[in-house]
């Protein structure tokens, strides 16, 4: 399931002319794209996470540093 998701994601991004050239980092950790997708899905998907301001929860789910002040914004930006 994870492999199929990643193949689909890379193809989608390539098709829209914004290929993933390198996986982004949050803090000093490379983001696990499958994990961030599942964390957002678990909280109700993008619209709900954004509307309810749950991006910090997603960041925490990924094991981010608790002291980060821009965690929510960075997590959302990377997801988008």
PDB file of N, CA and C in Angstrom:
ATOM      1  N   UNK A   1       0.827  -1.196   0.000  1.00  0.00           N
ATOM      2  CA  UNK A   1       0.000   0.000   0.000  1.00  0.00           C
ATOM      3  C   UNK A   1       0.875   1.265   0.000  1.00  0.00           C
ATOM      4  N   UNK A   2       1.906   1.268   0.853  1.00  0.00           N
ATOM      5  CA  UNK A   2       2.804   2.428   0.926  1.00  0.00           C
ATOM      6  C   UNK A   2       3.531   2.634  -0.406  1.00  0.00           C
ATOM      7  N   UNK A   3       4.026   1.559  -0.976  1.00  0.00           N
ATOM      8  CA  UNK A   3       4.758   1.662  -2.236  1.00  0.00           C
ATOM      9  C   UNK A   3       3.849   2.175  -3.351  1.00  0.00           C
ATOM     10  N   UNK A   4       2.626   1.687  -3.418  1.00  0.00           N
ATOM     11  CA  UNK A   4       1.664   2.129  -4.437  1.00  0.00           C
ATOM     12  C   UNK A   4       1.349   3.615  -4.252  1.00  0.00           C
ATOM     13  N   UNK A   5       1.208   4.045  -2.993  1.00  0.00           N
ATOM     14  CA  UNK A   5       0.958   5.453  -2.700  1.00  0.00           C
ATOM     15  C   UNK A   5       2.107   6.314  -3.203  1.00  0.00           C
ATOM     16  N   UNK A   6       3.334   5.914  -2.879  1.00  0.00           N
ATOM     17  CA  UNK A   6       4.502   6.712  -3.266  1.00  0.00           C
ATOM     18  C   UNK A   6       4.647   6.785  -4.787  1.00  0.00           C
ATOM     19  N   UNK A   7       4.435   5.672  -5.473  1.00  0.00           N
ATOM     20  CA  UNK A   7       4.498   5.683  -6.941  1.00  0.00           C
ATOM     21  C   UNK A   7       3.453   6.621  -7.518  1.00  0.00           C
ATOM     22  N   UNK A   8       2.257   6.550  -6.979  1.00  0.00           N
ATOM     23  CA  UNK A   8       1.161   7.405  -7.427  1.00  0.00           C
ATOM     24  C   UNK A   8       1.462   8.886  -7.152  1.00  0.00           C
ATOM     25  N   UNK A   9       1.990   9.171  -5.969  1.00  0.00           N
ATOM     26  CA  UNK A   9       2.330  10.544  -5.594  1.00  0.00           C
ATOM     27  C   UNK A   9       3.402  11.121  -6.516  1.00  0.00           C
ATOM     28  N   UNK A  10       4.462  10.366  -6.725  1.00  0.00           N
ATOM     29  CA  UNK A  10       5.541  10.850  -7.591  1.00  0.00           C
ATOM     30  C   UNK A  10       5.032  11.100  -9.013  1.00  0.00           C
ATOM     31  N   UNK A  11       4.172  10.212  -9.517  1.00  0.00           N
ATOM     32  CA  UNK A  11       3.622  10.385 -10.858  1.00  0.00           C
ATOM     33  C   UNK A  11       2.702  11.603 -10.910  1.00  0.00           C
ATOM     34  N   UNK A  12       1.864  11.770  -9.904  1.00  0.00           N
ATOM     35  CA  UNK A  12       0.957  12.919  -9.827  1.00  0.00           C
ATOM     36  C   UNK A  12       1.738  14.228  -9.854  1.00  0.00           C
ATOM     37  N   UNK A  13       2.769  14.306  -9.027  1.00  0.00           N
ATOM     38  CA  UNK A  13       3.567  15.534  -8.961  1.00  0.00           C
ATOM     39  C   UNK A  13       4.302  15.783 -10.272  1.00  0.00           C
ATOM     40  N   UNK A  14       4.781  14.724 -10.894  1.00  0.00           N
ATOM     41  CA  UNK A  14       5.457  14.856 -12.187  1.00  0.00           C
ATOM     42  C   UNK A  14       4.478  15.346 -13.251  1.00  0.00           C
ATOM     43  N   UNK A  15       3.274  14.787 -13.272  1.00  0.00           N
ATOM     44  CA  UNK A  15       2.254  15.166 -14.248  1.00  0.00           C
ATOM     45  C   UNK A  15       1.837  16.622 -14.129  1.00  0.00           C
ATOM     46  N   UNK A  16       1.883  17.163 -12.929  1.00  0.00           N
ATOM     47  CA  UNK A  16       1.500  18.573 -12.760  1.00  0.00           C
ATOM     48  C   UNK A  16       2.710  19.510 -12.825  1.00  0.00           C
ATOM     49  N   UNK A  17       3.820  18.949 -13.290  1.00  0.00           N
ATOM     50  CA  UNK A  17       5.060  19.711 -13.529  1.00  0.00           C
ATOM     51  C   UNK A  17       5.668  20.295 -12.253  1.00  0.00           C
ATOM     52  N   UNK A  18       5.469  19.592 -11.137  1.00  0.00           N
ATOM     53  CA  UNK A  18       6.117  19.957  -9.876  1.00  0.00           C
ATOM     54  C   UNK A  18       6.691  18.679  -9.245  1.00  0.00           C
ATOM     55  N   UNK A  19       7.651  18.071  -9.953  1.00  0.00           N
ATOM     56  CA  UNK A  19       8.164  16.784  -9.455  1.00  0.00           C
ATOM     57  C   UNK A  19       8.836  16.914  -8.092  1.00  0.00           C
ATOM     58  N   UNK A  20       8.782  15.831  -7.348  1.00  0.00           N
ATOM     59  CA  UNK A  20       9.474  15.777  -6.058  1.00  0.00           C
ATOM     60  C   UNK A  20      10.930  15.444  -6.366  1.00  0.00           C
ATOM     61  N   UNK A  21      11.781  16.439  -6.219  1.00  0.00           N
ATOM     62  CA  UNK A  21      13.194  16.226  -6.523  1.00  0.00           C
ATOM     63  C   UNK A  21      13.965  15.759  -5.300  1.00  0.00           C
ATOM     64  N   UNK A  22      13.519  16.212  -4.146  1.00  0.00           N
ATOM     65  CA  UNK A  22      14.101  15.713  -2.900  1.00  0.00           C
ATOM     66  C   UNK A  22      13.017  15.800  -1.825  1.00  0.00           C
ATOM     67  N   UNK A  23      13.048  14.846  -0.945  1.00  0.00           N
ATOM     68  CA  UNK A  23      12.039  14.787   0.109  1.00  0.00           C
ATOM     69  C   UNK A  23      12.336  15.879   1.133  1.00  0.00           C
ATOM     70  N   UNK A  24      11.320  16.665   1.498  1.00  0.00           N
ATOM     71  CA  UNK A  24      11.547  17.765   2.447  1.00  0.00           C
ATOM     72  C   UNK A  24      11.860  17.266   3.856  1.00  0.00           C
ATOM     73  N   UNK A  25      12.402  18.177   4.647  1.00  0.00           N
ATOM     74  CA  UNK A  25      12.763  17.887   6.035  1.00  0.00           C
ATOM     75  C   UNK A  25      11.918  18.754   6.965  1.00  0.00           C
ATOM     76  N   UNK A  26      11.604  18.213   8.107  1.00  0.00           N
ATOM     77  CA  UNK A  26      10.982  18.976   9.195  1.00  0.00           C
ATOM     78  C   UNK A  26      11.980  18.916  10.332  1.00  0.00           C
ATOM     79  N   UNK A  27      12.457  20.064  10.737  1.00  0.00           N
ATOM     80  CA  UNK A  27      13.542  20.066  11.703  1.00  0.00           C
ATOM     81  C   UNK A  27      14.751  19.495  10.987  1.00  0.00           C
ATOM     82  N   UNK A  28      15.330  18.467  11.546  1.00  0.00           N
ATOM     83  CA  UNK A  28      16.482  17.840  10.900  1.00  0.00           C
ATOM     84  C   UNK A  28      16.148  16.434  10.416  1.00  0.00           C
ATOM     85  N   UNK A  29      14.846  16.113  10.402  1.00  0.00           N
ATOM     86  CA  UNK A  29      14.411  14.783   9.990  1.00  0.00           C
ATOM     87  C   UNK A  29      13.726  14.829   8.633  1.00  0.00           C
ATOM     88  N   UNK A  30      14.079  13.888   7.782  1.00  0.00           N
ATOM     89  CA  UNK A  30      13.417  13.769   6.493  1.00  0.00           C
ATOM     90  C   UNK A  30      11.978  13.297   6.736  1.00  0.00           C
ATOM     91  N   UNK A  31      11.032  13.908   6.039  1.00  0.00           N
ATOM     92  CA  UNK A  31       9.628  13.553   6.213  1.00  0.00           C
ATOM     93  C   UNK A  31       9.342  12.210   5.539  1.00  0.00           C
ATOM     94  N   UNK A  32       8.640  11.359   6.247  1.00  0.00           N
ATOM     95  CA  UNK A  32       8.159  10.116   5.670  1.00  0.00           C
ATOM     96  C   UNK A  32       6.829  10.469   5.006  1.00  0.00           C
ATOM     97  N   UNK A  33       6.806  10.521   3.679  1.00  0.00           N
ATOM     98  CA  UNK A  33       5.626  10.981   2.950  1.00  0.00           C
ATOM     99  C   UNK A  33       4.395  10.114   3.210  1.00  0.00           C
ATOM    100  N   UNK A  34       4.610   8.821   3.354  1.00  0.00           N
ATOM    101  CA  UNK A  34       3.504   7.916   3.653  1.00  0.00           C
ATOM    102  C   UNK A  34       2.937   8.225   5.041  1.00  0.00           C
ATOM    103  N   UNK A  35       3.823   8.446   6.002  1.00  0.00           N
ATOM    104  CA  UNK A  35       3.412   8.712   7.384  1.00  0.00           C
ATOM    105  C   UNK A  35       2.630  10.025   7.490  1.00  0.00           C
ATOM    106  N   UNK A  36       3.083  11.068   6.795  1.00  0.00           N
ATOM    107  CA  UNK A  36       2.389  12.353   6.867  1.00  0.00           C
ATOM    108  C   UNK A  36       1.005  12.229   6.206  1.00  0.00           C
ATOM    109  N   UNK A  37       0.940  11.486   5.107  1.00  0.00           N
ATOM    110  CA  UNK A  37      -0.342  11.271   4.441  1.00  0.00           C
ATOM    111  C   UNK A  37      -1.311  10.539   5.377  1.00  0.00           C
ATOM    112  N   UNK A  38      -0.843   9.479   6.014  1.00  0.00           N
ATOM    113  CA  UNK A  38      -1.697   8.702   6.913  1.00  0.00           C
ATOM    114  C   UNK A  38      -2.106   9.512   8.147  1.00  0.00           C
ATOM    115  N   UNK A  39      -1.217  10.349   8.655  1.00  0.00           N
ATOM    116  CA  UNK A  39      -1.536  11.181   9.819  1.00  0.00           C
ATOM    117  C   UNK A  39      -2.646  12.172   9.478  1.00  0.00           C
ATOM    118  N   UNK A  40      -2.565  12.770   8.303  1.00  0.00           N
ATOM    119  CA  UNK A  40      -3.589  13.725   7.865  1.00  0.00           C
ATOM    120  C   UNK A  40      -4.907  12.987   7.612  1.00  0.00           C
ATOM    121  N   UNK A  41      -4.824  11.840   6.982  1.00  0.00           N
ATOM    122  CA  UNK A  41      -6.017  11.042   6.707  1.00  0.00           C
ATOM    123  C   UNK A  41      -6.711  10.642   8.022  1.00  0.00           C
ATOM    124  N   UNK A  42      -5.930  10.255   9.007  1.00  0.00           N
ATOM    125  CA  UNK A  42      -6.458   9.839  10.308  1.00  0.00           C
ATOM    126  C   UNK A  42      -7.218  10.971  11.001  1.00  0.00           C
ATOM    127  N   UNK A  43      -6.764  12.203  10.791  1.00  0.00           N
ATOM    128  CA  UNK A  43      -7.411  13.363  11.420  1.00  0.00           C
ATOM    129  C   UNK A  43      -8.563  13.925  10.579  1.00  0.00           C
ATOM    130  N   UNK A  44      -8.873  13.283   9.455  1.00  0.00           N
ATOM    131  CA  UNK A  44     -10.038  13.704   8.679  1.00  0.00           C
ATOM    132  C   UNK A  44      -9.750  14.293   7.322  1.00  0.00           C
ATOM    133  N   UNK A  45      -8.519  14.257   6.860  1.00  0.00           N
ATOM    134  CA  UNK A  45      -8.088  14.754   5.545  1.00  0.00           C
ATOM    135  C   UNK A  45      -7.769  16.255   5.584  1.00  0.00           C
ATOM    136  N   UNK A  46      -7.205  16.715   4.487  1.00  0.00           N
ATOM    137  CA  UNK A  46      -6.641  18.069   4.400  1.00  0.00           C
ATOM    138  C   UNK A  46      -7.600  19.179   4.833  1.00  0.00           C
ATOM    139  N   UNK A  47      -8.804  19.184   4.267  1.00  0.00           N
ATOM    140  CA  UNK A  47      -9.746  20.273   4.560  1.00  0.00           C
ATOM    141  C   UNK A  47     -10.060  20.365   6.053  1.00  0.00           C
ATOM    142  N   UNK A  48     -10.293  19.227   6.680  1.00  0.00           N
ATOM    143  CA  UNK A  48     -10.620  19.196   8.101  1.00  0.00           C
ATOM    144  C   UNK A  48      -9.418  19.597   8.958  1.00  0.00           C
ATOM    145  N   UNK A  49      -8.251  19.077   8.616  1.00  0.00           N
ATOM    146  CA  UNK A  49      -7.037  19.407   9.367  1.00  0.00           C
ATOM    147  C   UNK A  49      -6.767  20.907   9.279  1.00  0.00           C
ATOM    148  N   UNK A  50      -6.943  21.467   8.103  1.00  0.00           N
ATOM    149  CA  UNK A  50      -6.728  22.904   7.916  1.00  0.00           C
ATOM    150  C   UNK A  50      -7.800  23.715   8.647  1.00  0.00           C
ATOM    151  N   UNK A  51      -9.052  23.337   8.452  1.00  0.00           N
ATOM    152  CA  UNK A  51     -10.160  24.070   9.074  1.00  0.00           C
ATOM    153  C   UNK A  51     -10.117  24.044  10.592  1.00  0.00           C
ATOM    154  N   UNK A  52      -9.685  22.938  11.141  1.00  0.00           N
ATOM    155  CA  UNK A  52      -9.631  22.804  12.600  1.00  0.00           C
ATOM    156  C   UNK A  52      -8.256  23.114  13.179  1.00  0.00           C
ATOM    157  N   UNK A  53      -7.370  23.565  12.326  1.00  0.00           N
ATOM    158  CA  UNK A  53      -6.011  23.944  12.746  1.00  0.00           C
ATOM    159  C   UNK A  53      -5.301  22.809  13.492  1.00  0.00           C
ATOM    160  N   UNK A  54      -5.242  21.663  12.825  1.00  0.00           N
ATOM    161  CA  UNK A  54      -4.653  20.474  13.440  1.00  0.00           C
ATOM    162  C   UNK A  54      -3.261  20.143  12.910  1.00  0.00           C
ATOM    163  N   UNK A  55      -2.642  21.069  12.195  1.00  0.00           N
ATOM    164  CA  UNK A  55      -1.327  20.778  11.611  1.00  0.00           C
ATOM    165  C   UNK A  55      -0.271  20.512  12.677  1.00  0.00           C
ATOM    166  N   UNK A  56      -0.386  21.139  13.837  1.00  0.00           N
ATOM    167  CA  UNK A  56       0.558  20.862  14.932  1.00  0.00           C
ATOM    168  C   UNK A  56       0.402  19.412  15.388  1.00  0.00           C
ATOM    169  N   UNK A  57      -0.828  18.898  15.388  1.00  0.00           N
ATOM    170  CA  UNK A  57      -1.065  17.499  15.753  1.00  0.00           C
ATOM    171  C   UNK A  57      -0.374  16.564  14.756  1.00  0.00           C
ATOM    172  N   UNK A  58      -0.431  16.925  13.481  1.00  0.00           N
ATOM    173  CA  UNK A  58       0.243  16.128  12.447  1.00  0.00           C
ATOM    174  C   UNK A  58       1.739  16.142  12.709  1.00  0.00           C
ATOM    175  N   UNK A  59       2.268  17.318  12.985  1.00  0.00           N
ATOM    176  CA  UNK A  59       3.692  17.466  13.294  1.00  0.00           C
ATOM    177  C   UNK A  59       4.082  16.588  14.482  1.00  0.00           C
ATOM    178  N   UNK A  60       3.270  16.619  15.521  1.00  0.00           N
ATOM    179  CA  UNK A  60       3.544  15.810  16.711  1.00  0.00           C
ATOM    180  C   UNK A  60       3.504  14.319  16.373  1.00  0.00           C
ATOM    181  N   UNK A  61       2.563  13.937  15.534  1.00  0.00           N
ATOM    182  CA  UNK A  61       2.418  12.538  15.104  1.00  0.00           C
ATOM    183  C   UNK A  61       3.679  12.062  14.368  1.00  0.00           C
ATOM    184  N   UNK A  62       4.336  12.982  13.678  1.00  0.00           N
ATOM    185  CA  UNK A  62       5.552  12.649  12.944  1.00  0.00           C
ATOM    186  C   UNK A  62       6.784  12.629  13.843  1.00  0.00           C
ATOM    187  N   UNK A  63       6.592  12.971  15.115  1.00  0.00           N
ATOM    188  CA  UNK A  63       7.709  12.938  16.064  1.00  0.00           C
ATOM    189  C   UNK A  63       8.545  14.193  16.047  1.00  0.00           C
ATOM    190  N   UNK A  64       7.922  15.318  15.737  1.00  0.00           N
ATOM    191  CA  UNK A  64       8.646  16.584  15.677  1.00  0.00           C
ATOM    192  C   UNK A  64       9.060  17.101  17.042  1.00  0.00           C
ATOM    193  N   UNK A  65       9.968  18.037  17.038  1.00  0.00           N
ATOM    194  CA  UNK A  65      10.471  18.659  18.260  1.00  0.00           C
ATOM    195  C   UNK A  65       9.369  19.495  18.923  1.00  0.00           C
ATOM    196  N   UNK A  66       9.077  19.263  20.201  1.00  0.00           N
ATOM    197  CA  UNK A  66       7.970  19.966  20.861  1.00  0.00           C
ATOM    198  C   UNK A  66       8.136  21.482  20.966  1.00  0.00           C
ATOM    199  N   UNK A  67       9.338  21.982  20.895  1.00  0.00           N
ATOM    200  CA  UNK A  67       9.566  23.413  21.061  1.00  0.00           C
ATOM    201  C   UNK A  67       9.453  24.249  19.798  1.00  0.00           C
ATOM    202  N   UNK A  68       9.195  23.636  18.676  1.00  0.00           N
ATOM    203  CA  UNK A  68       9.173  24.376  17.409  1.00  0.00           C
ATOM    204  C   UNK A  68       7.961  25.290  17.316  1.00  0.00           C
ATOM    205  N   UNK A  69       8.209  26.570  17.054  1.00  0.00           N
ATOM    206  CA  UNK A  69       7.114  27.543  16.982  1.00  0.00           C
ATOM    207  C   UNK A  69       6.465  27.591  15.599  1.00  0.00           C
ATOM    208  N   UNK A  70       7.178  27.161  14.575  1.00  0.00           N
ATOM    209  CA  UNK A  70       6.610  27.212  13.217  1.00  0.00           C
ATOM    210  C   UNK A  70       6.216  25.825  12.726  1.00  0.00           C
ATOM    211  N   UNK A  71       6.067  24.890  13.638  1.00  0.00           N
ATOM    212  CA  UNK A  71       5.805  23.493  13.281  1.00  0.00           C
ATOM    213  C   UNK A  71       4.559  23.336  12.416  1.00  0.00           C
ATOM    214  N   UNK A  72       3.462  23.949  12.823  1.00  0.00           N
ATOM    215  CA  UNK A  72       2.202  23.787  12.104  1.00  0.00           C
ATOM    216  C   UNK A  72       2.313  24.316  10.682  1.00  0.00           C
ATOM    217  N   UNK A  73       2.855  25.507  10.526  1.00  0.00           N
ATOM    218  CA  UNK A  73       2.992  26.130   9.210  1.00  0.00           C
ATOM    219  C   UNK A  73       3.905  25.317   8.306  1.00  0.00           C
ATOM    220  N   UNK A  74       5.031  24.900   8.824  1.00  0.00           N
ATOM    221  CA  UNK A  74       5.987  24.121   8.023  1.00  0.00           C
ATOM    222  C   UNK A  74       5.395  22.773   7.619  1.00  0.00           C
ATOM    223  N   UNK A  75       4.700  22.135   8.540  1.00  0.00           N
ATOM    224  CA  UNK A  75       4.098  20.838   8.243  1.00  0.00           C
ATOM    225  C   UNK A  75       3.072  20.980   7.132  1.00  0.00           C
ATOM    226  N   UNK A  76       2.225  21.974   7.229  1.00  0.00           N
ATOM    227  CA  UNK A  76       1.205  22.207   6.206  1.00  0.00           C
ATOM    228  C   UNK A  76       1.846  22.499   4.847  1.00  0.00           C
ATOM    229  N   UNK A  77       2.838  23.352   4.846  1.00  0.00           N
ATOM    230  CA  UNK A  77       3.508  23.731   3.597  1.00  0.00           C
ATOM    231  C   UNK A  77       4.132  22.506   2.921  1.00  0.00           C
ATOM    232  N   UNK A  78       4.768  21.669   3.698  1.00  0.00           N
ATOM    233  CA  UNK A  78       5.383  20.463   3.141  1.00  0.00           C
ATOM    234  C   UNK A  78       4.326  19.489   2.616  1.00  0.00           C
ATOM    235  N   UNK A  79       3.224  19.398   3.328  1.00  0.00           N
ATOM    236  CA  UNK A  79       2.144  18.512   2.883  1.00  0.00           C
ATOM    237  C   UNK A  79       1.582  19.005   1.551  1.00  0.00           C
ATOM    238  N   UNK A  80       1.377  20.304   1.458  1.00  0.00           N
ATOM    239  CA  UNK A  80       0.841  20.889   0.211  1.00  0.00           C
ATOM    240  C   UNK A  80       1.807  20.706  -0.941  1.00  0.00           C
TER     241      UNK A  80
END
